[in-house]
């Protein structure tokens, strides 16, 4: 199971906003995570925490493109965490090899065609809306079957647009338009999602459903969930604390 280290070049991300907002600090943290065993560094310039405001494409790109370029020059594998096709294009040109789109192609009508032309790996996540209103959309009769249905719609669109099946990774969007019960239900039934036959990425790190008042209080629970996924056929986990999660992923 691969470990993707989270590098938020933002002032307002829920777990580490502002810690790596400075370019030099961001690069240093990316290098440190790679040394700690991260297989991929996921670089994002726009917070997707509940309630977050969007930033402009220009601001997003100014935050992350120099960081991606510097890390890629050191042969570090990079994914770009973006919902914008223009940012995805600039990031791949700067050296990223994955596009991690938390909107699953729903936020930007140009995303699928852009990714198809770039011929890069694409992470398609389940999404029901932007951070400002996603909590109001956390209603399901059966969270697993409904997420599978909604992801499958976007999956068909992605393939129709020319993205190769073997380039696609799926993410159920733990914490996105889902409450704590939905998240645990999904983790307990993750085999139904992996049965779709695609690599699966899980992004559970330090999220509120794990308990604890502060994100840093949830690291132990994050590691426990990572450990519980080891034998579930999961392709990778996306985490803040790399070292402990690498150990758990290889246990």
Coordinates of C-alpha atoms in Angstrom, one line a residue:
X1 CA 0.0 0.0 0.0
X2 CA 1.4 3.4 -1.1
X3 CA 1.6 6.4 1.2
X4 CA 0.8 9.8 -0.2
X5 CA 2.1 12.7 1.9
X6 CA -0.1 15.8 2.1
X7 CA 1.6 19.1 1.3
X8 CA -0.8 22.0 1.7
X9 CA 0.7 25.3 0.5
X10 CA -2.2 27.2 2.0
X11 CA -2.8 29.5 5.0
X12 CA -6.1 27.8 5.9
X13 CA -6.1 24.0 5.5
X14 CA -7.8 22.3 8.5
X15 CA -4.8 20.3 9.8
X16 CA -1.8 22.3 8.9
X17 CA -2.9 25.6 7.3
X18 CA 0.0 28.1 7.3
X19 CA 2.7 25.7 8.4
X20 CA 4.1 25.3 4.9
X21 CA 2.7 28.3 3.2
X22 CA 6.2 29.8 2.6
X23 CA 7.7 28.3 -0.6
X24 CA 11.0 27.3 1.1
X25 CA 9.1 25.7 4.0
X26 CA 6.9 23.8 1.6
X27 CA 9.8 22.4 -0.4
X28 CA 11.6 21.4 2.8
X29 CA 8.5 19.6 4.1
X30 CA 8.0 17.8 0.8
X31 CA 11.7 16.6 0.9
X32 CA 11.3 15.5 4.5
X33 CA 8.1 13.5 3.8
X34 CA 9.9 11.8 0.9
X35 CA 12.8 10.9 3.2
X36 CA 10.3 9.5 5.7
X37 CA 9.1 7.1 3.0
X38 CA 6.2 8.9 1.2
X39 CA 5.8 7.4 -2.2
X40 CA 4.0 10.4 -3.6
X41 CA 3.8 14.0 -2.4
X42 CA 0.4 15.6 -3.0
X43 CA 0.8 19.4 -3.4
X44 CA -2.3 21.6 -3.1
X45 CA -2.8 25.3 -3.1
X46 CA -6.5 25.5 -2.2
X47 CA -8.1 24.4 1.0
X48 CA -11.0 22.0 0.8
X49 CA -11.8 22.0 4.5
X50 CA -15.6 22.4 5.2
X51 CA -16.6 26.1 4.8
X52 CA -13.4 27.1 3.0
X53 CA -13.5 29.9 0.4
X54 CA -12.1 29.3 -3.0
X55 CA -9.0 31.1 -4.3
X56 CA -8.4 32.3 -7.8
X57 CA -6.6 30.0 -10.3
X58 CA -3.7 32.5 -10.4
X59 CA -3.3 32.4 -6.7
X60 CA -3.5 28.6 -6.6
X61 CA -0.9 28.3 -9.3
X62 CA 1.5 30.9 -7.8
X63 CA 1.4 28.9 -4.5
X64 CA 2.2 25.5 -5.9
X65 CA 3.9 25.5 -9.3
X66 CA 7.3 26.6 -8.0
X67 CA 7.1 24.0 -5.2
X68 CA 6.2 21.3 -7.7
X69 CA 9.0 22.3 -10.0
X70 CA 11.6 22.2 -7.2
X71 CA 10.4 18.8 -5.7
X72 CA 10.2 17.2 -9.2
X73 CA 13.8 18.3 -9.9
X74 CA 14.8 16.1 -7.0
X75 CA 13.1 13.1 -8.6
X76 CA 10.2 13.2 -6.1
X77 CA 6.9 11.8 -7.4
X78 CA 4.3 14.5 -7.3
X79 CA 0.5 14.7 -7.5
X80 CA -1.3 18.0 -7.8
X81 CA -4.4 18.5 -5.6
X82 CA -6.6 20.7 -7.8
X83 CA -10.1 21.0 -9.2
X84 CA -9.0 23.2 -12.1
X85 CA -7.9 22.0 -15.5
X86 CA -5.6 25.0 -16.0
X87 CA -3.8 24.3 -12.8
X88 CA -3.5 20.6 -13.6
X89 CA -1.9 21.4 -17.0
X90 CA 0.6 23.8 -15.5
X91 CA 1.4 21.3 -12.7
X92 CA 2.0 18.4 -15.0
X93 CA 4.2 20.6 -17.2
X94 CA 6.2 21.5 -14.0
X95 CA 6.8 17.8 -13.2
X96 CA 3.8 16.4 -11.5
X97 CA 2.7 13.0 -12.7
X98 CA -0.8 12.7 -11.0
X99 CA -3.8 14.9 -11.0
X100 CA -5.8 14.5 -7.7
X101 CA -9.2 16.0 -8.4
X102 CA -11.4 16.1 -5.3
X103 CA -14.4 17.1 -7.5
X104 CA -14.1 14.0 -9.7
X105 CA -14.3 16.2 -12.8
X106 CA -17.5 18.0 -11.7
X107 CA -16.0 21.4 -10.8
X108 CA -14.4 22.1 -14.2
X109 CA -15.9 21.0 -17.5
X110 CA -12.4 21.1 -19.1
X111 CA -10.8 18.7 -16.6
X112 CA -11.5 15.3 -18.3
X113 CA -10.4 16.5 -21.7
X114 CA -7.3 18.2 -20.3
X115 CA -6.2 15.1 -18.3
X116 CA -6.8 12.9 -21.4
X117 CA -4.5 15.1 -23.4
X118 CA -1.9 15.2 -20.7
X119 CA -2.1 11.3 -20.5
X120 CA -1.3 11.4 -16.8
X121 CA -2.6 9.4 -13.8
X122 CA -5.9 10.8 -12.5
X123 CA -7.5 10.4 -9.1
X124 CA -11.3 10.7 -9.3
X125 CA -12.9 11.4 -6.0
X126 CA -16.6 11.3 -5.0
X127 CA -17.9 14.9 -4.6
X128 CA -21.3 16.5 -4.2
X129 CA -20.3 20.2 -4.0
X130 CA -17.7 22.8 -2.9
X131 CA -16.6 23.2 0.7
X132 CA -19.0 26.0 1.4
X133 CA -22.0 23.7 1.2
X134 CA -20.9 20.1 1.1
X135 CA -22.0 19.4 4.7
X136 CA -25.6 20.2 3.7
X137 CA -25.4 17.5 1.1
X138 CA -24.5 14.6 3.5
X139 CA -27.8 12.7 3.1
X140 CA -27.9 9.1 1.9
X141 CA -30.2 6.1 2.2
X142 CA -27.2 3.8 1.6
X143 CA -24.0 5.7 1.5
X144 CA -21.9 3.0 -0.1
X145 CA -24.2 2.2 -3.0
X146 CA -25.0 5.8 -3.7
X147 CA -21.4 6.8 -3.7
X148 CA -20.6 4.0 -6.1
X149 CA -23.4 5.0 -8.4
X150 CA -22.3 8.7 -8.4
X151 CA -18.6 7.8 -8.9
X152 CA -19.6 5.5 -11.8
X153 CA -21.3 8.3 -13.6
X154 CA -18.2 10.4 -13.5
X155 CA -16.0 7.4 -14.4
X156 CA -18.0 6.9 -17.6
X157 CA -17.6 10.5 -18.5
X158 CA -13.9 10.4 -17.8
X159 CA -13.4 7.4 -20.0
X160 CA -15.6 8.8 -22.7
X161 CA -13.5 12.0 -22.7
X162 CA -10.4 9.8 -23.5
X163 CA -8.8 9.2 -20.1
X164 CA -7.4 5.7 -20.2
X165 CA -8.9 3.2 -17.7
X166 CA -5.5 2.1 -16.5
X167 CA -4.7 5.7 -15.6
X168 CA -7.6 6.1 -13.2
X169 CA -7.6 5.8 -9.4
X170 CA -10.8 6.2 -7.4
X171 CA -11.3 7.9 -4.0
X172 CA -14.6 7.6 -2.1
X173 CA -14.1 11.0 -0.5
X174 CA -14.0 10.3 3.2
X175 CA -15.2 13.4 5.0
X176 CA -16.6 15.1 1.8
X177 CA -20.4 15.5 2.1
X178 CA -20.4 12.6 4.6
X179 CA -20.9 12.6 8.3
X180 CA -19.1 10.4 10.8
X181 CA -21.5 7.5 10.5
X182 CA -21.2 7.6 6.7
X183 CA -17.4 7.6 6.9
X184 CA -17.3 4.6 9.2
X185 CA -19.9 2.8 7.2
X186 CA -17.8 3.3 4.1
X187 CA -14.6 2.1 5.7
X188 CA -16.4 -1.0 7.0
X189 CA -17.7 -1.8 3.6
X190 CA -14.7 -0.7 1.5
X191 CA -14.6 -4.1 -0.3
X192 CA -17.8 -3.0 -2.2
X193 CA -15.9 0.0 -3.5
X194 CA -12.7 -1.9 -4.4
X195 CA -14.9 -4.3 -6.3
X196 CA -15.2 -1.7 -9.0
X197 CA -11.8 -2.9 -10.1
X198 CA -9.8 0.3 -9.9
X199 CA -7.0 1.3 -7.6
X200 CA -8.5 3.0 -4.5
X201 CA -7.0 5.9 -2.5
X202 CA -8.3 6.6 1.0
X203 CA -7.9 10.1 2.5
X204 CA -8.9 9.8 6.2
X205 CA -6.0 11.6 7.8
X206 CA -6.8 13.6 10.9
X207 CA -10.5 14.1 9.9
X208 CA -13.1 15.0 12.5
X209 CA -14.9 11.6 12.4
X210 CA -11.8 10.1 14.1
X211 CA -12.5 12.0 17.3
X212 CA -10.4 14.4 19.3
X213 CA -10.9 18.2 19.5
X214 CA -7.9 19.1 17.3
X215 CA -6.5 17.6 14.1
X216 CA -3.2 16.8 15.8
X217 CA -5.1 14.7 18.4
X218 CA -6.3 12.4 15.6
X219 CA -2.9 11.1 14.5
X220 CA -3.1 7.8 16.4
X221 CA -6.5 7.1 15.1
X222 CA -5.3 7.9 11.6
X223 CA -2.5 5.4 11.9
X224 CA -5.0 2.7 13.2
X225 CA -7.2 3.2 10.2
X226 CA -4.2 2.9 7.9
X227 CA -3.3 -0.3 9.6
X228 CA -6.8 -1.6 9.2
X229 CA -6.7 -1.1 5.4
X230 CA -3.5 -3.0 4.8
X231 CA -5.3 -6.2 3.8
X232 CA -8.2 -4.6 2.1
X233 CA -6.7 -4.2 -1.4
X234 CA -6.2 -0.5 -1.1
X235 CA -3.8 1.2 -3.5
X236 CA -2.8 4.0 -1.2
X237 CA -3.6 6.3 1.8
X238 CA -3.3 10.1 1.8
X239 CA -1.9 11.3 5.1
X240 CA -0.3 14.2 7.0
X241 CA 2.0 12.2 9.3
X242 CA 4.1 10.1 6.9
X243 CA 6.5 8.2 9.1
X244 CA 4.0 6.4 11.4
X245 CA 1.7 5.7 8.5
X246 CA 4.5 4.3 6.3
X247 CA 5.2 1.9 9.2
X248 CA 1.6 0.9 9.5
X249 CA 1.2 0.5 5.8
X250 CA 4.0 -1.9 5.7
X251 CA 3.1 -3.9 8.8

